[in-house]
Structures are given as structure tokens and as C-alpha cells.
mmCIF file with all atom_site columns, C-alpha atoms in Angstrom:
data_model
loop_
_atom_site.group_PDB
_atom_site.id
_atom_site.type_symbol
_atom_site.label_atom_id
_atom_site.label_alt_id
_atom_site.label_comp_id
_atom_site.label_asym_id
_atom_site.label_entity_id
_atom_site.label_seq_id
_atom_site.pdbx_PDB_ins_code
_atom_site.Cartn_x
_atom_site.Cartn_y
_atom_site.Cartn_z
_atom_site.occupancy
_atom_site.B_iso_or_equiv
_atom_site.pdbx_formal_charge
_atom_site.auth_seq_id
_atom_site.auth_comp_id
_atom_site.auth_asym_id
_atom_site.auth_atom_id
_atom_site.pdbx_PDB_model_num
ATOM 1   C CA . MET A 1 1   ? 48.400  23.339  -16.635 1.00 56.00 ? 22  MET A CA 1
ATOM 2   C CA . LYS A 1 2   ? 45.699  24.267  -14.499 1.00 58.00 ? 23  LYS A CA 1
ATOM 3   C CA . LYS A 1 3   ? 44.994  24.135  -10.782 1.00 61.00 ? 24  LYS A CA 1
ATOM 4   C CA . LEU A 1 4   ? 43.356  21.335  -9.332  1.00 56.00 ? 25  LEU A CA 1
ATOM 5   C CA . THR A 1 5   ? 40.831  22.151  -6.831  1.00 56.00 ? 26  THR A CA 1
ATOM 6   C CA . PRO A 1 6   ? 40.682  20.465  -3.649  1.00 57.00 ? 27  PRO A CA 1
ATOM 7   C CA . ILE A 1 7   ? 38.124  18.250  -2.507  1.00 55.00 ? 28  ILE A CA 1
ATOM 8   C CA . ARG A 1 8   ? 36.745  19.271  1.297   1.00 58.00 ? 29  ARG A CA 1
ATOM 9   C CA . PRO A 1 9   ? 35.724  16.530  3.723   1.00 56.00 ? 30  PRO A CA 1
ATOM 10  C CA . ALA A 1 10  ? 32.772  17.816  4.788   1.00 52.00 ? 31  ALA A CA 1
ATOM 11  C CA . PRO A 1 11  ? 30.231  17.915  1.296   1.00 50.00 ? 32  PRO A CA 1
ATOM 12  C CA . MET A 1 12  ? 32.365  15.032  -0.141  1.00 46.00 ? 33  MET A CA 1
ATOM 13  C CA . ALA A 1 13  ? 30.873  12.495  2.890   1.00 46.00 ? 34  ALA A CA 1
ATOM 14  C CA . ALA A 1 14  ? 27.673  14.215  2.321   1.00 44.00 ? 35  ALA A CA 1
ATOM 15  C CA . ALA A 1 15  ? 27.990  12.906  -1.443  1.00 43.00 ? 36  ALA A CA 1
ATOM 16  C CA . LEU A 1 16  ? 28.851  9.253   -0.322  1.00 41.00 ? 37  LEU A CA 1
ATOM 17  C CA . CYS A 1 17  ? 26.374  9.561   1.982   1.00 41.00 ? 38  CYS A CA 1
ATOM 18  C CA . MET A 1 18  ? 23.677  11.035  -0.135  1.00 41.00 ? 39  MET A CA 1
ATOM 19  C CA . LEU A 1 19  ? 24.991  7.430   -2.956  1.00 40.00 ? 40  LEU A CA 1
ATOM 20  C CA . ALA A 1 20  ? 24.914  4.620   0.189   1.00 39.00 ? 41  ALA A CA 1
ATOM 21  C CA . LEU A 1 21  ? 21.618  6.030   1.220   1.00 37.00 ? 42  LEU A CA 1
ATOM 22  C CA . GLN A 1 22  ? 20.124  5.142   -3.174  1.00 39.00 ? 43  GLN A CA 1
ATOM 23  C CA . ALA A 1 23  ? 21.978  2.330   -2.768  1.00 38.00 ? 44  ALA A CA 1
ATOM 24  C CA . ILE A 1 24  ? 19.458  0.199   0.079   1.00 38.00 ? 45  ILE A CA 1
ATOM 25  C CA . PRO A 1 25  ? 17.121  -1.101  -1.515  1.00 39.00 ? 46  PRO A CA 1
ATOM 26  C CA . SER A 1 26  ? 13.700  -0.810  -1.067  1.00 37.00 ? 47  SER A CA 1
ATOM 27  C CA . ALA A 1 27  ? 12.208  -3.932  -0.266  1.00 36.00 ? 48  ALA A CA 1
ATOM 28  C CA . HIS A 1 28  ? 12.379  -3.418  3.273   1.00 38.00 ? 49  HIS A CA 1
ATOM 29  C CA . ALA A 1 29  ? 9.927   -2.522  6.192   1.00 41.00 ? 50  ALA A CA 1
ATOM 30  C CA . ASP A 1 30  ? 8.865   0.613   6.674   1.00 42.00 ? 51  ASP A CA 1
ATOM 31  C CA . SER A 1 31  ? 8.705   1.409   2.341   1.00 47.00 ? 52  SER A CA 1
ATOM 32  C CA . GLY A 1 32  ? 5.684   2.414   3.407   1.00 59.00 ? 53  GLY A CA 1
ATOM 33  C CA . ARG A 1 33  ? 3.126   1.613   0.337   1.00 68.00 ? 54  ARG A CA 1
ATOM 34  C CA . ALA A 1 34  ? 5.546   0.733   -2.096  1.00 83.00 ? 55  ALA A CA 1
ATOM 35  C CA . MET A 1 35  ? 5.256   -2.451  -3.149  1.00 89.00 ? 56  MET A CA 1
ATOM 36  C CA . PRO A 1 36  ? 8.903   -4.143  -2.016  1.00 90.00 ? 57  PRO A CA 1
ATOM 37  C CA . ARG A 1 37  ? 10.356  -5.949  -5.264  1.00 85.00 ? 58  ARG A CA 1
ATOM 38  C CA . ASN A 1 38  ? 10.789  -9.454  -3.796  1.00 89.00 ? 59  ASN A CA 1
ATOM 39  C CA . VAL A 1 39  ? 7.109   -10.233 -4.143  1.00 93.00 ? 60  VAL A CA 1
ATOM 40  C CA . PRO A 1 40  ? 6.807   -14.127 -3.521  1.00 94.00 ? 61  PRO A CA 1
ATOM 41  C CA . SER A 1 41  ? 4.493   -15.549 -6.530  1.00 93.00 ? 62  SER A CA 1
ATOM 42  C CA . ALA A 1 42  ? 1.919   -17.131 -4.353  1.00 94.00 ? 63  ALA A CA 1
ATOM 43  C CA . TYR A 1 43  ? 1.224   -13.706 -2.641  1.00 93.00 ? 64  TYR A CA 1
ATOM 44  C CA . THR A 1 44  ? 0.206   -12.394 -6.621  1.00 90.00 ? 65  THR A CA 1
ATOM 45  C CA . GLN A 1 45  ? -1.720  -15.317 -7.338  1.00 91.00 ? 66  GLN A CA 1
ATOM 46  C CA . GLU A 1 46  ? -3.890  -15.833 -3.906  1.00 90.00 ? 67  GLU A CA 1
ATOM 47  C CA . CYS A 1 47  ? -4.509  -12.439 -2.862  1.00 88.00 ? 68  CYS A CA 1
ATOM 48  C CA . ALA A 1 48  ? -4.697  -10.388 -6.191  1.00 85.00 ? 69  ALA A CA 1
ATOM 49  C CA . ALA A 1 49  ? -7.536  -13.072 -7.319  1.00 84.00 ? 70  ALA A CA 1
ATOM 50  C CA . CYS A 1 50  ? -9.798  -11.217 -5.127  1.00 83.00 ? 71  CYS A CA 1
ATOM 51  C CA . HIS A 1 51  ? -9.023  -8.232  -4.157  1.00 84.00 ? 72  HIS A CA 1
ATOM 52  C CA . THR A 1 52  ? -5.585  -5.883  -5.100  1.00 85.00 ? 73  THR A CA 1
ATOM 53  C CA . ALA A 1 53  ? -2.558  -7.290  -3.274  1.00 89.00 ? 74  ALA A CA 1
ATOM 54  C CA . TYR A 1 54  ? -1.713  -4.671  -0.952  1.00 91.00 ? 75  TYR A CA 1
ATOM 55  C CA . PRO A 1 55  ? 1.504   -3.919  -0.223  1.00 92.00 ? 76  PRO A CA 1
ATOM 56  C CA . PRO A 1 56  ? 2.814   -5.119  3.010   1.00 94.00 ? 77  PRO A CA 1
ATOM 57  C CA . GLY A 1 57  ? 3.599   -1.702  4.376   1.00 92.00 ? 78  GLY A CA 1
ATOM 58  C CA . LEU A 1 58  ? -0.152  -0.954  4.644   1.00 93.00 ? 79  LEU A CA 1
ATOM 59  C CA . LEU A 1 59  ? -0.830  -3.010  8.015   1.00 93.00 ? 80  LEU A CA 1
ATOM 60  C CA . PRO A 1 60  ? 0.759   -3.706  11.060  1.00 94.00 ? 81  PRO A CA 1
ATOM 61  C CA . ALA A 1 61  ? 2.408   -7.067  11.715  1.00 94.00 ? 82  ALA A CA 1
ATOM 62  C CA . ALA A 1 62  ? -0.131  -7.684  13.993  1.00 95.00 ? 83  ALA A CA 1
ATOM 63  C CA . SER A 1 63  ? -2.769  -7.014  11.653  1.00 95.00 ? 84  SER A CA 1
ATOM 64  C CA . TRP A 1 64  ? -0.893  -9.504  8.928   1.00 95.00 ? 85  TRP A CA 1
ATOM 65  C CA . ASN A 1 65  ? -0.644  -11.933 11.454  1.00 96.00 ? 86  ASN A CA 1
ATOM 66  C CA . ARG A 1 66  ? -4.282  -12.159 11.958  1.00 95.00 ? 87  ARG A CA 1
ATOM 67  C CA . VAL A 1 67  ? -5.488  -12.146 8.208   1.00 95.00 ? 88  VAL A CA 1
ATOM 68  C CA . MET A 1 68  ? -2.790  -14.142 7.699   1.00 94.00 ? 89  MET A CA 1
ATOM 69  C CA . THR A 1 69  ? -4.358  -17.164 10.966  1.00 94.00 ? 90  THR A CA 1
ATOM 70  C CA . GLY A 1 70  ? -7.720  -16.809 9.890   1.00 94.00 ? 91  GLY A CA 1
ATOM 71  C CA . LEU A 1 71  ? -7.597  -17.420 6.029   1.00 94.00 ? 92  LEU A CA 1
ATOM 72  C CA . ASP A 1 72  ? -10.721 -19.951 6.308   1.00 94.00 ? 93  ASP A CA 1
ATOM 73  C CA . LYS A 1 73  ? -13.047 -17.040 7.671   1.00 93.00 ? 94  LYS A CA 1
ATOM 74  C CA . HIS A 1 74  ? -11.356 -13.710 5.384   1.00 92.00 ? 95  HIS A CA 1
ATOM 75  C CA . HIS A 1 75  ? -14.200 -11.000 5.609   1.00 86.00 ? 96  HIS A CA 1
ATOM 76  C CA . GLY A 1 76  ? -16.548 -13.476 4.473   1.00 89.00 ? 97  GLY A CA 1
ATOM 77  C CA . THR A 1 77  ? -14.855 -16.113 2.284   1.00 90.00 ? 98  THR A CA 1
ATOM 78  C CA . ASP A 1 78  ? -12.986 -18.990 2.997   1.00 93.00 ? 99  ASP A CA 1
ATOM 79  C CA . ALA A 1 79  ? -9.247  -18.397 1.750   1.00 93.00 ? 100 ALA A CA 1
ATOM 80  C CA . SER A 1 80  ? -7.358  -21.310 2.982   1.00 93.00 ? 101 SER A CA 1
ATOM 81  C CA . LEU A 1 81  ? -4.301  -21.974 1.892   1.00 94.00 ? 102 LEU A CA 1
ATOM 82  C CA . ASP A 1 82  ? -1.681  -24.499 2.382   1.00 95.00 ? 103 ASP A CA 1
ATOM 83  C CA . ALA A 1 83  ? 0.236   -24.382 5.337   1.00 96.00 ? 104 ALA A CA 1
ATOM 84  C CA . ALA A 1 84  ? 3.900   -23.921 4.017   1.00 96.00 ? 105 ALA A CA 1
ATOM 85  C CA . THR A 1 85  ? 2.196   -21.014 1.554   1.00 95.00 ? 106 THR A CA 1
ATOM 86  C CA . VAL A 1 86  ? 0.642   -19.831 4.671   1.00 95.00 ? 107 VAL A CA 1
ATOM 87  C CA . ARG A 1 87  ? 3.968   -19.782 6.734   1.00 96.00 ? 108 ARG A CA 1
ATOM 88  C CA . GLN A 1 88  ? 6.139   -18.101 3.321   1.00 96.00 ? 109 GLN A CA 1
ATOM 89  C CA . LEU A 1 89  ? 3.645   -15.385 2.932   1.00 95.00 ? 110 LEU A CA 1
ATOM 90  C CA . ASN A 1 90  ? 3.380   -14.927 6.464   1.00 96.00 ? 111 ASN A CA 1
ATOM 91  C CA . GLN A 1 91  ? 6.894   -13.998 6.559   1.00 96.00 ? 112 GLN A CA 1
ATOM 92  C CA . TRP A 1 92  ? 7.684   -12.144 3.916   1.00 95.00 ? 113 TRP A CA 1
ATOM 93  C CA . LEU A 1 93  ? 4.358   -10.184 5.223   1.00 95.00 ? 114 LEU A CA 1
ATOM 94  C CA . GLN A 1 94  ? 6.086   -9.857  8.806   1.00 94.00 ? 115 GLN A CA 1
ATOM 95  C CA . ALA A 1 95  ? 9.475   -8.496  7.562   1.00 94.00 ? 116 ALA A CA 1
ATOM 96  C CA . HIS A 1 96  ? 7.516   -5.570  5.448   1.00 94.00 ? 117 HIS A CA 1
ATOM 97  C CA . ALA A 1 97  ? 4.985   -4.723  7.179   1.00 93.00 ? 118 ALA A CA 1
ATOM 98  C CA . GLY A 1 98  ? 4.649   -1.310  8.003   1.00 91.00 ? 119 GLY A CA 1
ATOM 99  C CA . THR A 1 99  ? 6.307   0.467   11.416  1.00 87.00 ? 120 THR A CA 1
ATOM 100 C CA . TYR A 1 100 ? 5.503   3.910   10.440  1.00 84.00 ? 121 TYR A CA 1
ATOM 101 C CA . LYS A 1 101 ? 3.775   6.333   12.758  1.00 84.00 ? 122 LYS A CA 1
ATOM 102 C CA . ARG A 1 102 ? 0.391   5.790   9.853   1.00 82.00 ? 123 ARG A CA 1
ATOM 103 C CA . VAL A 1 103 ? 0.116   1.903   10.793  1.00 86.00 ? 124 VAL A CA 1
ATOM 104 C CA . SER A 1 104 ? 1.071   1.774   14.210  1.00 82.00 ? 125 SER A CA 1
ATOM 105 C CA . GLU A 1 105 ? -2.370  1.220   15.251  1.00 87.00 ? 126 GLU A CA 1
ATOM 106 C CA . GLU A 1 106 ? -4.182  -2.011  14.342  1.00 92.00 ? 127 GLU A CA 1
ATOM 107 C CA . PRO A 1 107 ? -7.777  -0.778  11.955  1.00 92.00 ? 128 PRO A CA 1
ATOM 108 C CA . PRO A 1 108 ? -10.397 -2.071  13.061  1.00 93.00 ? 129 PRO A CA 1
ATOM 109 C CA . GLU A 1 109 ? -11.267 -5.732  11.495  1.00 92.00 ? 130 GLU A CA 1
ATOM 110 C CA . ASP A 1 110 ? -7.266  -5.458  10.569  1.00 93.00 ? 131 ASP A CA 1
ATOM 111 C CA . ARG A 1 111 ? -9.414  -3.834  7.078   1.00 93.00 ? 132 ARG A CA 1
ATOM 112 C CA . ILE A 1 112 ? -7.210  -1.404  5.498   1.00 93.00 ? 133 ILE A CA 1
ATOM 113 C CA . THR A 1 113 ? -10.436 0.287   4.056   1.00 93.00 ? 134 THR A CA 1
ATOM 114 C CA . ARG A 1 114 ? -11.193 0.873   7.602   1.00 94.00 ? 135 ARG A CA 1
ATOM 115 C CA . SER A 1 115 ? -7.838  2.673   9.076   1.00 93.00 ? 136 SER A CA 1
ATOM 116 C CA . ALA A 1 116 ? -7.396  6.057   10.000  1.00 92.00 ? 137 ALA A CA 1
ATOM 117 C CA . TRP A 1 117 ? -5.546  6.959   7.419   1.00 89.00 ? 138 TRP A CA 1
ATOM 118 C CA . PHE A 1 118 ? -7.198  5.575   4.506   1.00 92.00 ? 139 PHE A CA 1
ATOM 119 C CA . GLU A 1 119 ? -10.618 6.992   5.911   1.00 93.00 ? 140 GLU A CA 1
ATOM 120 C CA . ARG A 1 120 ? -9.481  10.444  6.387   1.00 92.00 ? 141 ARG A CA 1
ATOM 121 C CA . LYS A 1 121 ? -7.128  10.230  2.309   1.00 90.00 ? 142 LYS A CA 1
ATOM 122 C CA . HIS A 1 122 ? -10.864 9.374   1.049   1.00 92.00 ? 143 HIS A CA 1
ATOM 123 C CA . ARG A 1 123 ? -13.533 11.202  3.552   1.00 91.00 ? 144 ARG A CA 1
ATOM 124 C CA . LYS A 1 124 ? -14.691 13.282  0.366   1.00 87.00 ? 145 LYS A CA 1
ATOM 125 C CA . ILE A 1 125 ? -15.849 10.349  -1.242  1.00 89.00 ? 146 ILE A CA 1
ATOM 126 C CA . GLU A 1 126 ? -19.716 9.193   -1.176  1.00 89.00 ? 147 GLU A CA 1
ATOM 127 C CA . PRO A 1 127 ? -19.996 5.717   -0.116  1.00 90.00 ? 148 PRO A CA 1
ATOM 128 C CA . SER A 1 128 ? -22.552 4.822   -3.566  1.00 91.00 ? 149 SER A CA 1
ATOM 129 C CA . ALA A 1 129 ? -19.020 5.609   -5.294  1.00 92.00 ? 150 ALA A CA 1
ATOM 130 C CA . TRP A 1 130 ? -17.944 2.457   -3.368  1.00 92.00 ? 151 TRP A CA 1
ATOM 131 C CA . LYS A 1 131 ? -21.338 0.365   -4.417  1.00 93.00 ? 152 LYS A CA 1
ATOM 132 C CA . LEU A 1 132 ? -20.891 1.325   -8.654  1.00 94.00 ? 153 LEU A CA 1
ATOM 133 C CA . ALA A 1 133 ? -20.268 -1.649  -10.407 1.00 94.00 ? 154 ALA A CA 1
ATOM 134 C CA . SER A 1 134 ? -16.502 0.000   -11.840 1.00 93.00 ? 155 SER A CA 1
ATOM 135 C CA . VAL A 1 135 ? -15.716 0.177   -8.381  1.00 93.00 ? 156 VAL A CA 1
ATOM 136 C CA . LYS A 1 136 ? -17.547 -2.495  -6.815  1.00 91.00 ? 157 LYS A CA 1
ATOM 137 C CA . SER A 1 137 ? -16.026 -1.752  -2.373  1.00 90.00 ? 158 SER A CA 1
ATOM 138 C CA . ALA A 1 138 ? -13.377 0.265   -1.563  1.00 92.00 ? 159 ALA A CA 1
ATOM 139 C CA . ALA A 1 139 ? -11.119 -2.248  -1.161  1.00 91.00 ? 160 ALA A CA 1
ATOM 140 C CA . ASN A 1 140 ? -10.859 -2.543  -5.326  1.00 91.00 ? 161 ASN A CA 1
ATOM 141 C CA . CYS A 1 141 ? -7.867  0.253   -5.361  1.00 91.00 ? 162 CYS A CA 1
ATOM 142 C CA . ALA A 1 142 ? -7.281  -0.013  -8.761  1.00 91.00 ? 163 ALA A CA 1
ATOM 143 C CA . ALA A 1 143 ? -10.672 1.196   -9.516  1.00 92.00 ? 164 ALA A CA 1
ATOM 144 C CA . CYS A 1 144 ? -9.077  4.933   -9.004  1.00 92.00 ? 165 CYS A CA 1
ATOM 145 C CA . HIS A 1 145 ? -5.314  3.978   -7.991  1.00 92.00 ? 166 HIS A CA 1
ATOM 146 C CA . THR A 1 146 ? -3.699  3.406   -11.316 1.00 90.00 ? 167 THR A CA 1
ATOM 147 C CA . GLY A 1 147 ? -0.508  1.746   -10.065 1.00 90.00 ? 168 GLY A CA 1
ATOM 148 C CA . ALA A 1 148 ? -2.141  0.345   -7.109  1.00 89.00 ? 169 ALA A CA 1
ATOM 149 C CA . ASP A 1 149 ? -0.624  -3.219  -8.184  1.00 85.00 ? 170 ASP A CA 1
ATOM 150 C CA . GLN A 1 150 ? 2.996   -1.373  -7.920  1.00 86.00 ? 171 GLN A CA 1
ATOM 151 C CA . GLY A 1 151 ? 1.997   0.255   -4.499  1.00 87.00 ? 172 GLY A CA 1
ATOM 152 C CA . GLN A 1 152 ? 1.841   3.532   -6.028  1.00 89.00 ? 173 GLN A CA 1
ATOM 153 C CA . PHE A 1 153 ? -1.346  5.506   -4.547  1.00 87.00 ? 174 PHE A CA 1
ATOM 154 C CA . ASP A 1 154 ? 0.162   8.861   -5.578  1.00 85.00 ? 175 ASP A CA 1
ATOM 155 C CA . ASP A 1 155 ? -3.499  11.242  -6.377  1.00 83.00 ? 176 ASP A CA 1
ATOM 156 C CA . HIS A 1 156 ? -1.812  12.621  -9.487  1.00 83.00 ? 177 HIS A CA 1
ATOM 157 C CA . ASP A 1 157 ? -2.156  9.274   -10.739 1.00 83.00 ? 178 ASP A CA 1
ATOM 158 C CA . LEU A 1 158 ? -6.110  8.421   -10.276 1.00 89.00 ? 179 LEU A CA 1
ATOM 159 C CA . ARG A 1 159 ? -8.432  7.683   -13.010 1.00 90.00 ? 180 ARG A CA 1
ATOM 160 C CA . MET A 1 160 ? -11.907 8.740   -12.332 1.00 90.00 ? 181 MET A CA 1
ATOM 161 C CA . PRO A 1 161 ? -14.345 5.885   -12.130 1.00 90.00 ? 182 PRO A CA 1
ATOM 162 C CA . ALA A 1 162 ? -17.297 5.228   -14.838 1.00 91.00 ? 183 ALA A CA 1
ATOM 163 C CA . GLY A 1 163 ? -20.559 6.097   -13.288 1.00 91.00 ? 184 GLY A CA 1
ATOM 164 C CA . LEU A 1 164 ? -20.012 8.584   -10.689 1.00 86.00 ? 185 LEU A CA 1
ATOM 165 C CA . ASP A 1 165 ? -22.175 11.480  -11.074 1.00 84.00 ? 186 ASP A CA 1
ATOM 166 C CA . ALA A 1 166 ? -22.584 14.811  -11.200 1.00 83.00 ? 187 ALA A CA 1
ATOM 167 C CA . ARG A 1 167 ? -21.706 15.861  -7.654  1.00 80.00 ? 188 ARG A CA 1
ATOM 168 C CA . SER A 1 168 ? -18.985 13.130  -7.431  1.00 80.00 ? 189 SER A CA 1
ATOM 169 C CA . ARG A 1 169 ? -17.128 13.573  -10.468 1.00 78.00 ? 190 ARG A CA 1
ATOM 170 C CA . ARG A 1 170 ? -16.937 17.695  -9.068  1.00 76.00 ? 191 ARG A CA 1
ATOM 171 C CA . ALA A 1 171 ? -16.102 16.545  -5.851  1.00 72.00 ? 192 ALA A CA 1
ATOM 172 C CA . TRP A 1 172 ? -13.257 14.583  -7.906  1.00 71.00 ? 193 TRP A CA 1
ATOM 173 C CA . ASN A 1 173 ? -11.879 17.229  -9.157  1.00 66.00 ? 194 ASN A CA 1
ATOM 174 C CA . ASP A 1 174 ? -11.386 18.834  -5.616  1.00 57.00 ? 195 ASP A CA 1
#
């Protein structure tokens, strides 16, 4: 008969902790750039109708609150919604807003594209690239980030937008 090796308590505890951490759902505050699993259909329908439906972790709670209470003048557009929908979306955004270091500062005008981390990550992008017909603006994450609608912004999953000049193409590959 084969002799059984006793299980040591410390490695067993570490293994159990790792399993427990994997079981925690990703739909909680500080999930960062990832899109939570419980996205309200109104968020997708209303917000994604004009721009990327941004993961809530990209802005702090105070910024989301101002965005939702100022929909009548949403970056030059009237994006008003009924009070119940505003309340539902604002509660969801508050619950999943970013609190980690990268989004601790509220960006100017509560624009993700004006945040320090966004500007740092996109510093090599020529201003003319944002105006391309295939891009339209810095708010159109999906023009380059193929997984933007799921909150996936990995540098390895980028696509070069149509219309980039030779200089921008070279910078793209750096």
C-alpha cells in the first residue's frame, strides 16, 4: 500500500485563499477598466448610442454623479433621461466607480479623455488622428480598442484606424 504524504497547513491555506479570491465576482468597485457583468440595459442603450459605454471604473464616483445630474448639457448635447433611469444608472455607476490611484483625481470637465492617465497613455497619438473619419474623436475608444465595449483596452488588441499617415503608422508600432 502506498504511503500518503500529509498535507501541510500553510500551503493548504494558501491554496484555499487563492480559490476564494478567484470566486469573488469581478463586478465590484475598483474593477478598473473591466466592464462589470451586471450592466443595466439602459446604460448600453442610452450611452452607447453616441459613444463607447465606458466602464464605470474609469471615473471616480463624484465625476459620474456630475455626469448623470448634467445630462441636459452632456458635452454640448441634451442626453436627458427620465428620473427613474437616471437614478438607476447613477446608483450603478456609483457602485462601480473607480477608487484606485489612477482615477483618484477628477479629470477636467469629468471627461475620461482629459484624465491624466488617458493623456499619458495616448501621448504619442497625433492630434490629427482623433479627427480621422474612422476615429472621429478621442471618445471613440472602439476605433482602436477592439474590446472597448467589454472594457478591454489591452495594448496587444489594438487595430490601426484607417487613414493614418505614414508618420502616425510608424509611431503606432513603437
